[in-house]
PDB file of C-alpha atoms in Angstrom:
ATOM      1  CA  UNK A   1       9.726  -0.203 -11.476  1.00 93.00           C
ATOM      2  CA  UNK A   2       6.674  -1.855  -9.934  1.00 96.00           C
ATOM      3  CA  UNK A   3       6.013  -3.834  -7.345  1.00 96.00           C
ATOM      4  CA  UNK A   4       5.442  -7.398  -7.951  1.00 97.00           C
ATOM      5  CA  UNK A   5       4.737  -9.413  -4.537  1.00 97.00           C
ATOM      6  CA  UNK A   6       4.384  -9.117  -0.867  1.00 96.00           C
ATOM      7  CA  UNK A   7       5.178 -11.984   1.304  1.00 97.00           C
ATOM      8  CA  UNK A   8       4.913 -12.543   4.949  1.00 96.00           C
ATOM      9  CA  UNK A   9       6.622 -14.901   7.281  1.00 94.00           C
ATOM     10  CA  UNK A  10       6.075 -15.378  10.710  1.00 90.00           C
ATOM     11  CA  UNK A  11       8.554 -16.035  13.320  1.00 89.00           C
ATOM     12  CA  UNK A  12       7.812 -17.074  16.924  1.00 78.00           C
ATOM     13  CA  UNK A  13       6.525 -19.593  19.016  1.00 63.00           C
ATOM     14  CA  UNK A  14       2.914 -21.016  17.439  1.00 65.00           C
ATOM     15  CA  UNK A  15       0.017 -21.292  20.042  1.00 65.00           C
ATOM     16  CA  UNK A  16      -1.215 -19.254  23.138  1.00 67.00           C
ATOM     17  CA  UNK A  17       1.961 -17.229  24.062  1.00 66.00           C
ATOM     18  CA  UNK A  18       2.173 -16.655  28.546  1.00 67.00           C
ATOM     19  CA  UNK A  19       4.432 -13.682  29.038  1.00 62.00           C
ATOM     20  CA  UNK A  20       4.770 -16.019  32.709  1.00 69.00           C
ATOM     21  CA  UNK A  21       5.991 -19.363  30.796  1.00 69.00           C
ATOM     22  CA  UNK A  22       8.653 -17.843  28.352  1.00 68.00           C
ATOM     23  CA  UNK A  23       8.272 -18.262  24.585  1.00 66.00           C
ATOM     24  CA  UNK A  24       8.688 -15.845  21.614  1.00 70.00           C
ATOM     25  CA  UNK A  25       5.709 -13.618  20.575  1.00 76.00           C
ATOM     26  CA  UNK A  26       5.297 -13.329  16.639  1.00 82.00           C
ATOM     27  CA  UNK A  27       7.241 -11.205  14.656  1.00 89.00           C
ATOM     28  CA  UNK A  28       6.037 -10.745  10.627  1.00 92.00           C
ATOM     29  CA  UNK A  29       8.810  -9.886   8.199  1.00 96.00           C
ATOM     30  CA  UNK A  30       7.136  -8.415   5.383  1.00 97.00           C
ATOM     31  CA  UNK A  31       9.071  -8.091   2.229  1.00 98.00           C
ATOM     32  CA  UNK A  32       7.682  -6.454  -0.864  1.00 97.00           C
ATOM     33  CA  UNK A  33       9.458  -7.412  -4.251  1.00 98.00           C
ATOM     34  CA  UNK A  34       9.842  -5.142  -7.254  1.00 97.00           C
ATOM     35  CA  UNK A  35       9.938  -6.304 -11.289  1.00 97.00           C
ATOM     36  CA  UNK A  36      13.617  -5.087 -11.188  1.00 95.00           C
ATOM     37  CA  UNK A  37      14.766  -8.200  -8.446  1.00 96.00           C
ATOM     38  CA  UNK A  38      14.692  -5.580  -5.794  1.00 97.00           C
ATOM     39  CA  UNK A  39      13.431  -6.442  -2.025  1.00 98.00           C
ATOM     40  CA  UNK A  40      12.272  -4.202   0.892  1.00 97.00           C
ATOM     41  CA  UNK A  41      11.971  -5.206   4.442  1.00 98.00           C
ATOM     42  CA  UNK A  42      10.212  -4.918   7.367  1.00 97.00           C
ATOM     43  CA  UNK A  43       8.286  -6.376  10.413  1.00 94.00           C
ATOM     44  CA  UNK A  44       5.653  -5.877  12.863  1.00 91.00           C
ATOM     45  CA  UNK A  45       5.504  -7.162  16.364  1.00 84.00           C
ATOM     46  CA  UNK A  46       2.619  -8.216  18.148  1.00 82.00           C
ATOM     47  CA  UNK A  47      -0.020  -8.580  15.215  1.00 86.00           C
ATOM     48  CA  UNK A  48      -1.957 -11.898  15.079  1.00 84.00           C
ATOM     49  CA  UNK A  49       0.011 -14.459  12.496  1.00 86.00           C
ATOM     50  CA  UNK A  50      -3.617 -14.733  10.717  1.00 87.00           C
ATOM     51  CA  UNK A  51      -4.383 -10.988  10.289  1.00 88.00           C
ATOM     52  CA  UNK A  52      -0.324 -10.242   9.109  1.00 90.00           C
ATOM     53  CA  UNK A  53      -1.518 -12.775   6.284  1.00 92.00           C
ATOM     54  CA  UNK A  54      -4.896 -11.257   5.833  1.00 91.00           C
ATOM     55  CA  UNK A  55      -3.573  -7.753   5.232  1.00 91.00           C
ATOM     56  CA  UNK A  56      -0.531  -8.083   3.986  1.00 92.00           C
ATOM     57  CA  UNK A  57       0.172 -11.786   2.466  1.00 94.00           C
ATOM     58  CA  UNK A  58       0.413 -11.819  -1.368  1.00 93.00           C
ATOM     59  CA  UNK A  59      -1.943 -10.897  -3.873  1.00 94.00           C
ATOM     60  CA  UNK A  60      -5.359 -11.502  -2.520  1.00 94.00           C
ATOM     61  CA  UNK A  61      -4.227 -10.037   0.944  1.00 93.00           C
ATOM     62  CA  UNK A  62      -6.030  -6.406   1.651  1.00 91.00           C
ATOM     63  CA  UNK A  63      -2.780  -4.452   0.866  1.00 92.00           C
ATOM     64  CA  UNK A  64      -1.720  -6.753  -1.753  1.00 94.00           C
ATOM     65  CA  UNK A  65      -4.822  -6.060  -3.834  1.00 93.00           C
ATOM     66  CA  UNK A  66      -3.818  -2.593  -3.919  1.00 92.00           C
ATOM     67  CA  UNK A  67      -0.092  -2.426  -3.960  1.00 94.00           C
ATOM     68  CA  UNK A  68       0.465  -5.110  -6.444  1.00 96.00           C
ATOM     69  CA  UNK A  69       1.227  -3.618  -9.802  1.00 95.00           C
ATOM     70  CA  UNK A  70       1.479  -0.236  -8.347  1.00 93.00           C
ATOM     71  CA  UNK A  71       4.576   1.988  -9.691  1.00 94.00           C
ATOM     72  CA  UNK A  72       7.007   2.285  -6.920  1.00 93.00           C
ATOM     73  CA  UNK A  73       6.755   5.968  -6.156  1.00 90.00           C
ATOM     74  CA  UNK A  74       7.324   8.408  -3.671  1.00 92.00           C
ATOM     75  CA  UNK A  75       6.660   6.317  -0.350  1.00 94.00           C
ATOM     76  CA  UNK A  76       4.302   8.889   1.083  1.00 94.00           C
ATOM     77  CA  UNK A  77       2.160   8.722  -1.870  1.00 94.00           C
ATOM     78  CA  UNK A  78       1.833   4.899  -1.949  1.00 94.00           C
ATOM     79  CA  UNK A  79       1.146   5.112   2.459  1.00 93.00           C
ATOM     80  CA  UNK A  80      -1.356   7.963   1.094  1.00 93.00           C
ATOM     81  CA  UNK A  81      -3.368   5.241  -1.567  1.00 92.00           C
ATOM     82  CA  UNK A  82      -3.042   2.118   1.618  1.00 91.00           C
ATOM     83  CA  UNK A  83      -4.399   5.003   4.024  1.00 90.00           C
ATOM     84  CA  UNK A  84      -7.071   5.894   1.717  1.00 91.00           C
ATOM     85  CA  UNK A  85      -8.074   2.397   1.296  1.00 88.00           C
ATOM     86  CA  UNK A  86      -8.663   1.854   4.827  1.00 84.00           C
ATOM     87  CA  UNK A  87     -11.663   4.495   4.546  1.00 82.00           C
ATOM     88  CA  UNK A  88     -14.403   1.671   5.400  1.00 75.00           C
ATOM     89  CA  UNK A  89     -12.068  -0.844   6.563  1.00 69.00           C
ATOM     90  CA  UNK A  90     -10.452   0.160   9.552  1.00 68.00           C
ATOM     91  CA  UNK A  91      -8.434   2.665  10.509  1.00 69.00           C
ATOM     92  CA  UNK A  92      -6.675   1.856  13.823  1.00 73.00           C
ATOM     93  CA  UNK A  93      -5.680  -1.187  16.241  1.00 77.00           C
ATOM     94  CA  UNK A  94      -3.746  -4.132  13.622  1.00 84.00           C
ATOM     95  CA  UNK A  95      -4.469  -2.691  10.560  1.00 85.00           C
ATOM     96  CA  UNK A  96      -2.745   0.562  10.788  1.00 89.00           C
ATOM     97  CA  UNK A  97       0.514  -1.800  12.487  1.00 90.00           C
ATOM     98  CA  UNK A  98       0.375  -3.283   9.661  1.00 91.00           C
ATOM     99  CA  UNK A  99       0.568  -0.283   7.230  1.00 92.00           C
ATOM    100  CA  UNK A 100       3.395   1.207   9.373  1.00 93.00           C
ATOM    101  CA  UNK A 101       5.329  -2.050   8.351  1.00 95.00           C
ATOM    102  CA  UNK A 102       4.222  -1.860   4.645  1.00 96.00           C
ATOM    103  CA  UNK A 103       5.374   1.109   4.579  1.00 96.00           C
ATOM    104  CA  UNK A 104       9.006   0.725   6.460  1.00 97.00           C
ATOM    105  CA  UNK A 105       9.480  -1.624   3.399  1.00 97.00           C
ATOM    106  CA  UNK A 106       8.475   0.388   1.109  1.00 97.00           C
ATOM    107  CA  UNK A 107      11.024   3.189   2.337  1.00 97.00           C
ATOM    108  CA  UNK A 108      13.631   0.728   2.364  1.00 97.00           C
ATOM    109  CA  UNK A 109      12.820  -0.509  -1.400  1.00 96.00           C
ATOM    110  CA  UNK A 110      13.056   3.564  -2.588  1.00 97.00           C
ATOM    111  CA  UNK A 111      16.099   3.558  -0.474  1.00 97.00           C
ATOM    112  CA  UNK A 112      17.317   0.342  -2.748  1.00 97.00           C
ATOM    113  CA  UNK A 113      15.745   1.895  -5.893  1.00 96.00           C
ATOM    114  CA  UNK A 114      17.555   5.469  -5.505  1.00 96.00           C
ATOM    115  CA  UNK A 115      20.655   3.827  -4.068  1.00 97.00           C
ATOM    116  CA  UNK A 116      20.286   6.137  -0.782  1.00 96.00           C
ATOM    117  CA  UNK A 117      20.403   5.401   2.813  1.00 95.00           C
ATOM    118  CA  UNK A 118      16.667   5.928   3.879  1.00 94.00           C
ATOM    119  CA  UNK A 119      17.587   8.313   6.817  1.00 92.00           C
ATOM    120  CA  UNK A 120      18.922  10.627   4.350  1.00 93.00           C
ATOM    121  CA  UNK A 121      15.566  10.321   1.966  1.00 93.00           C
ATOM    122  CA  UNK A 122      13.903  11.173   5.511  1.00 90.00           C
ATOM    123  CA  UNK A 123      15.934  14.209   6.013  1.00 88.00           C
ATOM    124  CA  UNK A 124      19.991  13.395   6.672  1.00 86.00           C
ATOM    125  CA  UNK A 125      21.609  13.105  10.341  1.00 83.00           C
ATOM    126  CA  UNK A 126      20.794  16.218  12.790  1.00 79.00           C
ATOM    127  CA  UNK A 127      21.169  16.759  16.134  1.00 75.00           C
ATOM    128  CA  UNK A 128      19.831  19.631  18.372  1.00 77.00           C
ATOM    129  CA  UNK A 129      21.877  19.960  21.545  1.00 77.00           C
ATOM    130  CA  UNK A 130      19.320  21.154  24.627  1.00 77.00           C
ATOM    131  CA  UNK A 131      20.720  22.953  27.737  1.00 78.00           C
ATOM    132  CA  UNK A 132      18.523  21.324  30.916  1.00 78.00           C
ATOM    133  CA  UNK A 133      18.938  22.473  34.137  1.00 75.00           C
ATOM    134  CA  UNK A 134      21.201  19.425  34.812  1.00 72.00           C
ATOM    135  CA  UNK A 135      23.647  20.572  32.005  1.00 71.00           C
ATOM    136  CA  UNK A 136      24.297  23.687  33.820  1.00 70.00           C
ATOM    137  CA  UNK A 137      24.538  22.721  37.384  1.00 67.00           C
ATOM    138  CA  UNK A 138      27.463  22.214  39.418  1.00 68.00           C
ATOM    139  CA  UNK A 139      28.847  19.250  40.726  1.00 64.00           C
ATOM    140  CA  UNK A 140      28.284  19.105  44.231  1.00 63.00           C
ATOM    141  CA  UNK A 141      30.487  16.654  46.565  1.00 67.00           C
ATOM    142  CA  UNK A 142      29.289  15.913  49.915  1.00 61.00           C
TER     143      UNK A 142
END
């Protein structure tokens, strides 16, 4: 199965946004579409419309040159190739948002492609019970 496109589609309010006047800040869905009619999803919040589209728009975006085509594989090793790519690029700030939601998708598309729920490919439901001080106190009423 490989991957065949990467869109992005901004939702908000266009223009300055002032926290003080209202409005929506930006929100990118990313999907990232497979030769087999599959779709994974994502988004990122608070990443410029223009760089969401720079990096991760299509074929000519900076992810899309190197994800497009690619065999959809274990998601670690595809973050591992977008990381790598980033060596002389930039490896913090937007750009690393942005591979965070590249590679949400891409969990939810090997989710889709091994018909799994992702939070069992991450490990299956756990929880560790803590005693705190507050769990072993006594109520006291006054």
């Amino acid at each position: 199965m490989k991957i065949t496109d990467m869109t992005v589609t901004i939702i908000g309010d266009a223009g300055d946004i002032n926290p003080d006047k209202g409005g929506v800040e930006p929100l990118a869905l990313v999907r990232i579409y497979t030769d087999e009619g599959l779709m994974g999803t994502s988004e990122s919040f608070r990443v410029p419309p223009g760089v969401a589209r720079a990096v991760m728009h299509g074929p000519d975006s900076f992810f899309g040159a190197h994800l497009i085509g690619e065999e959809l594989s274990h998601p670690e090793r595809i973050w591992q190739l977008l990381y790598d790519s980033m060596m002389h690029y930039n490896r913090k700030g937007w750009s690393l948002m942005c591979l965070g939601a590249v590679d949400i998708a891409i969990w939810d598309l090997y989710g889709k492609m091994l018909n799994e729920p992702v939070y069992k490919l991450l490990g299956g439901v756990q929880r560790n019970y803590y005693q705190t001080p507050e769990s072993n106190s006594e109520v006291v009423v006054t």
